[in-house]
Each structure stands twice: as structure tokens, then as C-alpha cells.
PDB file of N, CA, C and O in Angstrom:
ATOM      1  N   UNK A 353      76.188 -32.490  25.287  1.00 46.00           N
ATOM      2  CA  UNK A 353      75.991 -31.911  26.476  1.00 46.00           C
ATOM      3  C   UNK A 353      74.726 -32.478  27.222  1.00 46.00           C
ATOM      4  O   UNK A 353      73.693 -32.586  26.591  1.00 46.00           O
ATOM      5  N   UNK A 354      74.783 -32.867  28.446  1.00 57.00           N
ATOM      6  CA  UNK A 354      73.674 -33.411  29.167  1.00 57.00           C
ATOM      7  C   UNK A 354      73.008 -32.299  29.885  1.00 57.00           C
ATOM      8  O   UNK A 354      73.565 -31.332  30.352  1.00 57.00           O
ATOM      9  N   UNK A 355      71.697 -32.420  30.131  1.00 68.00           N
ATOM     10  CA  UNK A 355      70.996 -31.436  30.831  1.00 68.00           C
ATOM     11  C   UNK A 355      70.449 -32.028  32.104  1.00 68.00           C
ATOM     12  O   UNK A 355      70.286 -33.182  32.269  1.00 68.00           O
ATOM     13  N   UNK A 356      70.368 -31.170  33.198  1.00 68.00           N
ATOM     14  CA  UNK A 356      69.825 -31.585  34.416  1.00 68.00           C
ATOM     15  C   UNK A 356      68.378 -31.277  34.450  1.00 68.00           C
ATOM     16  O   UNK A 356      67.954 -30.380  33.835  1.00 68.00           O
ATOM     17  N   UNK A 357      67.741 -32.142  35.200  1.00 71.00           N
ATOM     18  CA  UNK A 357      66.282 -31.946  35.421  1.00 71.00           C
ATOM     19  C   UNK A 357      65.853 -32.233  36.796  1.00 71.00           C
ATOM     20  O   UNK A 357      66.659 -32.564  37.623  1.00 71.00           O
ATOM     21  N   UNK A 358      64.655 -32.029  37.167  1.00 71.00           N
ATOM     22  CA  UNK A 358      64.161 -32.238  38.505  1.00 71.00           C
ATOM     23  C   UNK A 358      64.270 -33.693  39.001  1.00 71.00           C
ATOM     24  O   UNK A 358      64.327 -33.947  40.160  1.00 71.00           O
ATOM     25  N   UNK A 359      64.356 -34.569  37.959  1.00 75.00           N
ATOM     26  CA  UNK A 359      64.492 -35.984  38.365  1.00 75.00           C
ATOM     27  C   UNK A 359      65.938 -36.277  38.935  1.00 75.00           C
ATOM     28  O   UNK A 359      66.103 -37.346  39.592  1.00 75.00           O
ATOM     29  N   UNK A 360      66.872 -35.479  38.556  1.00 78.00           N
ATOM     30  CA  UNK A 360      68.260 -35.664  39.029  1.00 78.00           C
ATOM     31  C   UNK A 360      68.502 -35.208  40.500  1.00 78.00           C
ATOM     32  O   UNK A 360      69.536 -35.398  41.032  1.00 78.00           O
ATOM     33  N   UNK A 361      67.621 -34.471  41.062  1.00 83.00           N
ATOM     34  CA  UNK A 361      67.766 -33.848  42.366  1.00 83.00           C
ATOM     35  C   UNK A 361      67.398 -34.934  43.447  1.00 83.00           C
ATOM     36  O   UNK A 361      66.217 -35.482  43.392  1.00 83.00           O
ATOM     37  N   UNK A 362      68.274 -35.195  44.284  1.00 85.00           N
ATOM     38  CA  UNK A 362      68.085 -36.308  45.295  1.00 85.00           C
ATOM     39  C   UNK A 362      68.156 -35.947  46.704  1.00 85.00           C
ATOM     40  O   UNK A 362      67.575 -36.506  47.550  1.00 85.00           O
ATOM     41  N   UNK A 363      68.904 -34.892  46.991  1.00 87.00           N
ATOM     42  CA  UNK A 363      69.213 -34.557  48.417  1.00 87.00           C
ATOM     43  C   UNK A 363      68.448 -33.363  48.968  1.00 87.00           C
ATOM     44  O   UNK A 363      68.539 -33.016  50.191  1.00 87.00           O
ATOM     45  N   UNK A 364      67.603 -32.739  48.149  1.00 87.00           N
ATOM     46  CA  UNK A 364      66.816 -31.608  48.702  1.00 87.00           C
ATOM     47  C   UNK A 364      65.381 -31.890  48.538  1.00 87.00           C
ATOM     48  O   UNK A 364      64.966 -32.656  47.656  1.00 87.00           O
ATOM     49  N   UNK A 365      64.548 -31.270  49.318  1.00 88.00           N
ATOM     50  CA  UNK A 365      63.161 -31.469  49.224  1.00 88.00           C
ATOM     51  C   UNK A 365      62.555 -30.740  47.996  1.00 88.00           C
ATOM     52  O   UNK A 365      63.096 -29.824  47.612  1.00 88.00           O
ATOM     53  N   UNK A 366      61.399 -31.270  47.482  1.00 89.00           N
ATOM     54  CA  UNK A 366      60.804 -30.526  46.364  1.00 89.00           C
ATOM     55  C   UNK A 366      60.441 -29.139  46.695  1.00 89.00           C
ATOM     56  O   UNK A 366      60.623 -28.224  45.852  1.00 89.00           O
ATOM     57  N   UNK A 367      60.170 -28.784  47.949  1.00 91.00           N
ATOM     58  CA  UNK A 367      59.775 -27.363  48.193  1.00 91.00           C
ATOM     59  C   UNK A 367      61.125 -26.593  48.142  1.00 91.00           C
ATOM     60  O   UNK A 367      61.050 -25.340  47.649  1.00 91.00           O
ATOM     61  N   UNK A 368      62.359 -27.100  48.567  1.00 90.00           N
ATOM     62  CA  UNK A 368      63.513 -26.261  48.378  1.00 90.00           C
ATOM     63  C   UNK A 368      63.888 -26.159  46.948  1.00 90.00           C
ATOM     64  O   UNK A 368      64.318 -25.099  46.537  1.00 90.00           O
ATOM     65  N   UNK A 369      63.725 -27.146  46.137  1.00 90.00           N
ATOM     66  CA  UNK A 369      64.084 -27.199  44.765  1.00 90.00           C
ATOM     67  C   UNK A 369      63.270 -26.202  44.067  1.00 90.00           C
ATOM     68  O   UNK A 369      63.764 -25.279  43.317  1.00 90.00           O
ATOM     69  N   UNK A 370      61.944 -26.050  44.387  1.00 92.00           N
ATOM     70  CA  UNK A 370      61.125 -25.056  43.824  1.00 92.00           C
ATOM     71  C   UNK A 370      61.505 -23.651  44.191  1.00 92.00           C
ATOM     72  O   UNK A 370      61.376 -22.643  43.367  1.00 92.00           O
ATOM     73  N   UNK A 371      61.892 -23.510  45.390  1.00 92.00           N
ATOM     74  CA  UNK A 371      62.363 -22.181  45.901  1.00 92.00           C
ATOM     75  C   UNK A 371      63.556 -21.772  45.066  1.00 92.00           C
ATOM     76  O   UNK A 371      63.490 -20.517  44.600  1.00 92.00           O
ATOM     77  N   UNK A 372      64.509 -22.488  44.843  1.00 90.00           N
ATOM     78  CA  UNK A 372      65.702 -22.109  44.035  1.00 90.00           C
ATOM     79  C   UNK A 372      65.269 -21.888  42.623  1.00 90.00           C
ATOM     80  O   UNK A 372      65.756 -20.930  41.999  1.00 90.00           O
ATOM     81  N   UNK A 373      64.353 -22.595  42.043  1.00 91.00           N
ATOM     82  CA  UNK A 373      63.829 -22.415  40.650  1.00 91.00           C
ATOM     83  C   UNK A 373      63.140 -21.085  40.570  1.00 91.00           C
ATOM     84  O   UNK A 373      63.369 -20.339  39.598  1.00 91.00           O
ATOM     85  N   UNK A 374      62.270 -20.728  41.554  1.00 93.00           N
ATOM     86  CA  UNK A 374      61.640 -19.389  41.566  1.00 93.00           C
ATOM     87  C   UNK A 374      62.571 -18.240  41.717  1.00 93.00           C
ATOM     88  O   UNK A 374      62.353 -17.223  41.132  1.00 93.00           O
ATOM     89  N   UNK A 375      63.662 -18.444  42.362  1.00 89.00           N
ATOM     90  CA  UNK A 375      64.777 -17.386  42.525  1.00 89.00           C
ATOM     91  C   UNK A 375      65.558 -17.206  41.220  1.00 89.00           C
ATOM     92  O   UNK A 375      66.307 -16.339  41.142  1.00 89.00           O
ATOM     93  N   UNK A 376      65.305 -18.113  40.201  1.00 88.00           N
ATOM     94  CA  UNK A 376      65.943 -17.920  38.954  1.00 88.00           C
ATOM     95  C   UNK A 376      67.153 -18.755  38.726  1.00 88.00           C
ATOM     96  O   UNK A 376      67.861 -18.502  37.706  1.00 88.00           O
ATOM     97  N   UNK A 377      67.470 -19.710  39.547  1.00 89.00           N
ATOM     98  CA  UNK A 377      68.653 -20.589  39.294  1.00 89.00           C
ATOM     99  C   UNK A 377      68.233 -21.584  38.158  1.00 89.00           C
ATOM    100  O   UNK A 377      67.121 -22.085  38.043  1.00 89.00           O
ATOM    101  N   UNK A 378      69.227 -21.897  37.389  1.00 88.00           N
ATOM    102  CA  UNK A 378      69.053 -22.930  36.374  1.00 88.00           C
ATOM    103  C   UNK A 378      69.058 -24.324  36.950  1.00 88.00           C
ATOM    104  O   UNK A 378      69.525 -24.550  38.035  1.00 88.00           O
ATOM    105  N   UNK A 379      68.589 -25.353  36.089  1.00 88.00           N
ATOM    106  CA  UNK A 379      68.682 -26.691  36.694  1.00 88.00           C
ATOM    107  C   UNK A 379      70.093 -27.174  36.952  1.00 88.00           C
ATOM    108  O   UNK A 379      70.384 -27.895  37.902  1.00 88.00           O
ATOM    109  N   UNK A 380      71.002 -26.755  36.061  1.00 88.00           N
ATOM    110  CA  UNK A 380      72.413 -27.070  36.285  1.00 88.00           C
ATOM    111  C   UNK A 380      72.855 -26.613  37.590  1.00 88.00           C
ATOM    112  O   UNK A 380      73.547 -27.269  38.482  1.00 88.00           O
ATOM    113  N   UNK A 381      72.577 -25.349  37.969  1.00 90.00           N
ATOM    114  CA  UNK A 381      73.073 -24.783  39.249  1.00 90.00           C
ATOM    115  C   UNK A 381      72.314 -25.347  40.415  1.00 90.00           C
ATOM    116  O   UNK A 381      72.859 -25.644  41.462  1.00 90.00           O
ATOM    117  N   UNK A 382      70.965 -25.742  40.250  1.00 91.00           N
ATOM    118  CA  UNK A 382      70.290 -26.451  41.248  1.00 91.00           C
ATOM    119  C   UNK A 382      70.915 -27.814  41.546  1.00 91.00           C
ATOM    120  O   UNK A 382      70.946 -28.317  42.702  1.00 91.00           O
ATOM    121  N   UNK A 383      71.370 -28.465  40.480  1.00 91.00           N
ATOM    122  CA  UNK A 383      71.960 -29.825  40.614  1.00 91.00           C
ATOM    123  C   UNK A 383      73.303 -29.674  41.431  1.00 91.00           C
ATOM    124  O   UNK A 383      73.626 -30.513  42.277  1.00 91.00           O
ATOM    125  N   UNK A 384      74.043 -28.525  41.232  1.00 92.00           N
ATOM    126  CA  UNK A 384      75.265 -28.356  41.947  1.00 92.00           C
ATOM    127  C   UNK A 384      75.023 -28.102  43.437  1.00 92.00           C
ATOM    128  O   UNK A 384      75.636 -28.585  44.353  1.00 92.00           O
ATOM    129  N   UNK A 385      73.908 -27.340  43.699  1.00 92.00           N
ATOM    130  CA  UNK A 385      73.429 -27.170  45.065  1.00 92.00           C
ATOM    131  C   UNK A 385      73.059 -28.435  45.733  1.00 92.00           C
ATOM    132  O   UNK A 385      73.440 -28.726  46.858  1.00 92.00           O
ATOM    133  N   UNK A 386      72.348 -29.261  44.991  1.00 91.00           N
ATOM    134  CA  UNK A 386      71.969 -30.573  45.483  1.00 91.00           C
ATOM    135  C   UNK A 386      73.118 -31.409  45.780  1.00 91.00           C
ATOM    136  O   UNK A 386      73.064 -32.056  46.963  1.00 91.00           O
ATOM    137  N   UNK A 387      74.086 -31.416  44.987  1.00 92.00           N
ATOM    138  CA  UNK A 387      75.310 -32.256  45.258  1.00 92.00           C
ATOM    139  C   UNK A 387      76.006 -31.784  46.550  1.00 92.00           C
ATOM    140  O   UNK A 387      76.587 -32.549  47.322  1.00 92.00           O
ATOM    141  N   UNK A 388      76.088 -30.447  46.600  1.00 93.00           N
ATOM    142  CA  UNK A 388      76.760 -29.939  47.837  1.00 93.00           C
ATOM    143  C   UNK A 388      76.045 -30.291  49.099  1.00 93.00           C
ATOM    144  O   UNK A 388      76.639 -30.562  50.157  1.00 93.00           O
ATOM    145  N   UNK A 389      74.704 -30.275  49.066  1.00 91.00           N
ATOM    146  CA  UNK A 389      73.883 -30.695  50.222  1.00 91.00           C
ATOM    147  C   UNK A 389      74.131 -32.194  50.529  1.00 91.00           C
ATOM    148  O   UNK A 389      74.300 -32.597  51.701  1.00 91.00           O
ATOM    149  N   UNK A 390      74.235 -32.969  49.543  1.00 90.00           N
ATOM    150  CA  UNK A 390      74.442 -34.354  49.612  1.00 90.00           C
ATOM    151  C   UNK A 390      75.880 -34.728  50.278  1.00 90.00           C
ATOM    152  O   UNK A 390      76.130 -35.662  51.015  1.00 90.00           O
ATOM    153  N   UNK A 391      76.912 -33.848  50.004  1.00 91.00           N
ATOM    154  CA  UNK A 391      78.138 -33.920  50.603  1.00 91.00           C
ATOM    155  C   UNK A 391      78.194 -33.325  51.977  1.00 91.00           C
ATOM    156  O   UNK A 391      79.271 -33.514  52.725  1.00 91.00           O
ATOM    157  N   UNK A 392      77.219 -32.666  52.463  1.00 91.00           N
ATOM    158  CA  UNK A 392      77.162 -32.172  53.872  1.00 91.00           C
ATOM    159  C   UNK A 392      77.690 -30.793  53.921  1.00 91.00           C
ATOM    160  O   UNK A 392      78.046 -30.343  55.081  1.00 91.00           O
ATOM    161  N   UNK A 393      77.965 -30.106  52.810  1.00 92.00           N
ATOM    162  CA  UNK A 393      78.470 -28.713  52.886  1.00 92.00           C
ATOM    163  C   UNK A 393      77.458 -27.742  53.472  1.00 92.00           C
ATOM    164  O   UNK A 393      76.319 -28.023  53.407  1.00 92.00           O
ATOM    165  N   UNK A 394      77.955 -26.720  54.168  1.00 92.00           N
ATOM    166  CA  UNK A 394      76.986 -25.743  54.778  1.00 92.00           C
ATOM    167  C   UNK A 394      76.987 -24.534  54.002  1.00 92.00           C
ATOM    168  O   UNK A 394      75.924 -23.772  54.038  1.00 92.00           O
ATOM    169  N   UNK A 395      77.974 -24.145  53.064  1.00 94.00           N
ATOM    170  CA  UNK A 395      77.845 -23.105  52.265  1.00 94.00           C
ATOM    171  C   UNK A 395      78.381 -23.410  50.901  1.00 94.00           C
ATOM    172  O   UNK A 395      79.130 -24.359  50.659  1.00 94.00           O
ATOM    173  N   UNK A 396      77.839 -22.645  49.824  1.00 93.00           N
ATOM    174  CA  UNK A 396      78.299 -22.868  48.444  1.00 93.00           C
ATOM    175  C   UNK A 396      78.374 -21.617  47.734  1.00 93.00           C
ATOM    176  O   UNK A 396      77.432 -20.796  47.851  1.00 93.00           O
ATOM    177  N   UNK A 397      79.378 -21.384  46.965  1.00 94.00           N
ATOM    178  CA  UNK A 397      79.588 -20.200  46.151  1.00 94.00           C
ATOM    179  C   UNK A 397      79.427 -20.534  44.663  1.00 94.00           C
ATOM    180  O   UNK A 397      80.210 -21.365  44.238  1.00 94.00           O
ATOM    181  N   UNK A 398      78.463 -19.984  44.042  1.00 91.00           N
ATOM    182  CA  UNK A 398      78.164 -20.274  42.598  1.00 91.00           C
ATOM    183  C   UNK A 398      78.516 -19.020  41.828  1.00 91.00           C
ATOM    184  O   UNK A 398      78.228 -17.854  42.233  1.00 91.00           O
ATOM    185  N   UNK A 399      79.129 -19.228  40.674  1.00 89.00           N
ATOM    186  CA  UNK A 399      79.338 -18.173  39.703  1.00 89.00           C
ATOM    187  C   UNK A 399      78.180 -18.103  38.741  1.00 89.00           C
ATOM    188  O   UNK A 399      78.053 -19.024  37.870  1.00 89.00           O
ATOM    189  N   UNK A 400      77.290 -17.094  38.806  1.00 78.00           N
ATOM    190  CA  UNK A 400      76.129 -16.933  37.932  1.00 78.00           C
ATOM    191  C   UNK A 400      76.257 -15.731  37.048  1.00 78.00           C
ATOM    192  O   UNK A 400      77.272 -15.041  37.140  1.00 78.00           O
ATOM    193  N   UNK A 401      75.222 -15.613  36.182  1.00 75.00           N
ATOM    194  CA  UNK A 401      75.336 -14.407  35.281  1.00 75.00           C
ATOM    195  C   UNK A 401      75.183 -13.094  36.138  1.00 75.00           C
ATOM    196  O   UNK A 401      75.622 -12.063  35.700  1.00 75.00           O
ATOM    197  N   UNK A 402      74.705 -13.197  37.397  1.00 73.00           N
ATOM    198  CA  UNK A 402      74.472 -11.978  38.167  1.00 73.00           C
ATOM    199  C   UNK A 402      75.794 -11.768  39.028  1.00 73.00           C
ATOM    200  O   UNK A 402      75.884 -10.809  39.753  1.00 73.00           O
ATOM    201  N   UNK A 403      76.831 -12.609  38.995  1.00 86.00           N
ATOM    202  CA  UNK A 403      77.989 -12.507  39.735  1.00 86.00           C
ATOM    203  C   UNK A 403      78.144 -13.736  40.640  1.00 86.00           C
ATOM    204  O   UNK A 403      77.488 -14.736  40.420  1.00 86.00           O
ATOM    205  N   UNK A 404      78.980 -13.660  41.623  1.00 91.00           N
ATOM    206  CA  UNK A 404      79.102 -14.702  42.600  1.00 91.00           C
ATOM    207  C   UNK A 404      78.045 -14.634  43.638  1.00 91.00           C
ATOM    208  O   UNK A 404      77.796 -13.584  44.199  1.00 91.00           O
ATOM    209  N   UNK A 405      77.508 -15.733  43.925  1.00 89.00           N
ATOM    210  CA  UNK A 405      76.401 -15.919  44.970  1.00 89.00           C
ATOM    211  C   UNK A 405      76.841 -16.978  45.966  1.00 89.00           C
ATOM    212  O   UNK A 405      77.127 -18.008  45.576  1.00 89.00           O
ATOM    213  N   UNK A 406      76.878 -16.532  47.199  1.00 92.00           N
ATOM    214  CA  UNK A 406      77.146 -17.468  48.276  1.00 92.00           C
ATOM    215  C   UNK A 406      75.897 -17.824  48.972  1.00 92.00           C
ATOM    216  O   UNK A 406      75.084 -17.110  49.460  1.00 92.00           O
ATOM    217  N   UNK A 407      75.633 -19.223  49.020  1.00 91.00           N
ATOM    218  CA  UNK A 407      74.354 -19.772  49.664  1.00 91.00           C
ATOM    219  C   UNK A 407      74.647 -20.499  50.899  1.00 91.00           C
ATOM    220  O   UNK A 407      75.626 -21.219  51.021  1.00 91.00           O
ATOM    221  N   UNK A 408      73.754 -20.319  51.920  1.00 92.00           N
ATOM    222  CA  UNK A 408      73.789 -21.089  53.194  1.00 92.00           C
ATOM    223  C   UNK A 408      72.918 -22.293  52.850  1.00 92.00           C
ATOM    224  O   UNK A 408      71.752 -22.057  52.561  1.00 92.00           O
ATOM    225  N   UNK A 409      73.448 -23.469  52.984  1.00 90.00           N
ATOM    226  CA  UNK A 409      72.619 -24.668  52.502  1.00 90.00           C
ATOM    227  C   UNK A 409      71.917 -25.250  53.700  1.00 90.00           C
ATOM    228  O   UNK A 409      72.478 -25.349  54.807  1.00 90.00           O
ATOM    229  N   UNK A 410      70.730 -25.847  53.465  1.00 84.00           N
ATOM    230  CA  UNK A 410      70.030 -26.550  54.443  1.00 84.00           C
ATOM    231  C   UNK A 410      70.612 -27.935  54.659  1.00 84.00           C
ATOM    232  O   UNK A 410      71.415 -28.480  53.843  1.00 84.00           O
ATOM    233  N   UNK A 411      70.283 -28.575  55.786  1.00 83.00           N
ATOM    234  CA  UNK A 411      70.796 -29.954  55.995  1.00 83.00           C
ATOM    235  C   UNK A 411      70.206 -30.961  54.928  1.00 83.00           C
ATOM    236  O   UNK A 411      69.177 -30.697  54.238  1.00 83.00           O
ATOM    237  N   UNK A 412      70.852 -32.087  54.814  1.00 79.00           N
ATOM    238  CA  UNK A 412      70.395 -33.180  53.878  1.00 79.00           C
ATOM    239  C   UNK A 412      68.990 -33.551  54.281  1.00 79.00           C
ATOM    240  O   UNK A 412      68.643 -33.772  55.386  1.00 79.00           O
ATOM    241  N   UNK A 413      68.239 -33.827  53.210  1.00 71.00           N
ATOM    242  CA  UNK A 413      66.864 -34.220  53.459  1.00 71.00           C
ATOM    243  C   UNK A 413      66.677 -35.719  53.773  1.00 71.00           C
ATOM    244  O   UNK A 413      66.013 -36.187  54.628  1.00 71.00           O
ATOM    245  N   UNK A 414      67.335 -36.548  52.990  1.00 66.00           N
ATOM    246  CA  UNK A 414      67.237 -38.085  53.123  1.00 66.00           C
ATOM    247  C   UNK A 414      68.478 -38.545  53.712  1.00 66.00           C
ATOM    248  O   UNK A 414      69.498 -38.298  53.471  1.00 66.00           O
TER     249      UNK A 414
END
């Protein structure tokens, strides 16, 4: 199994990445959010331990 780290995040700003980390998202979930931002999606629904969470995504950084 491979693990995600902050080096794998390419499409969101460090400030955004830190916000999601403070909210309790795992690096794997943050990587999924980052990929969705890179694809230009505006919303994303994640299945977490707390249940389903729908996020409004920011525009792509780079």
C-alpha cells in the first residue's frame, strides 16, 4: 500500500492543504480532493468515518 504525503499535492495551495489537514482529513482524502481540483470539479463527496461529506472545491491553483 502506498501512502500519500504533502509532496503529492499539486493543485491546491499549501494554505488550503493545511486547512483540510486541520479539519481532520487524512492525506489520502486530501489527495482525492487535490485530484478533483485538478480535474476542475466544483464539488466532491467523500465517504469518511464521520459519514458522507460534500465539499465545495476552490478553483485550481496552478
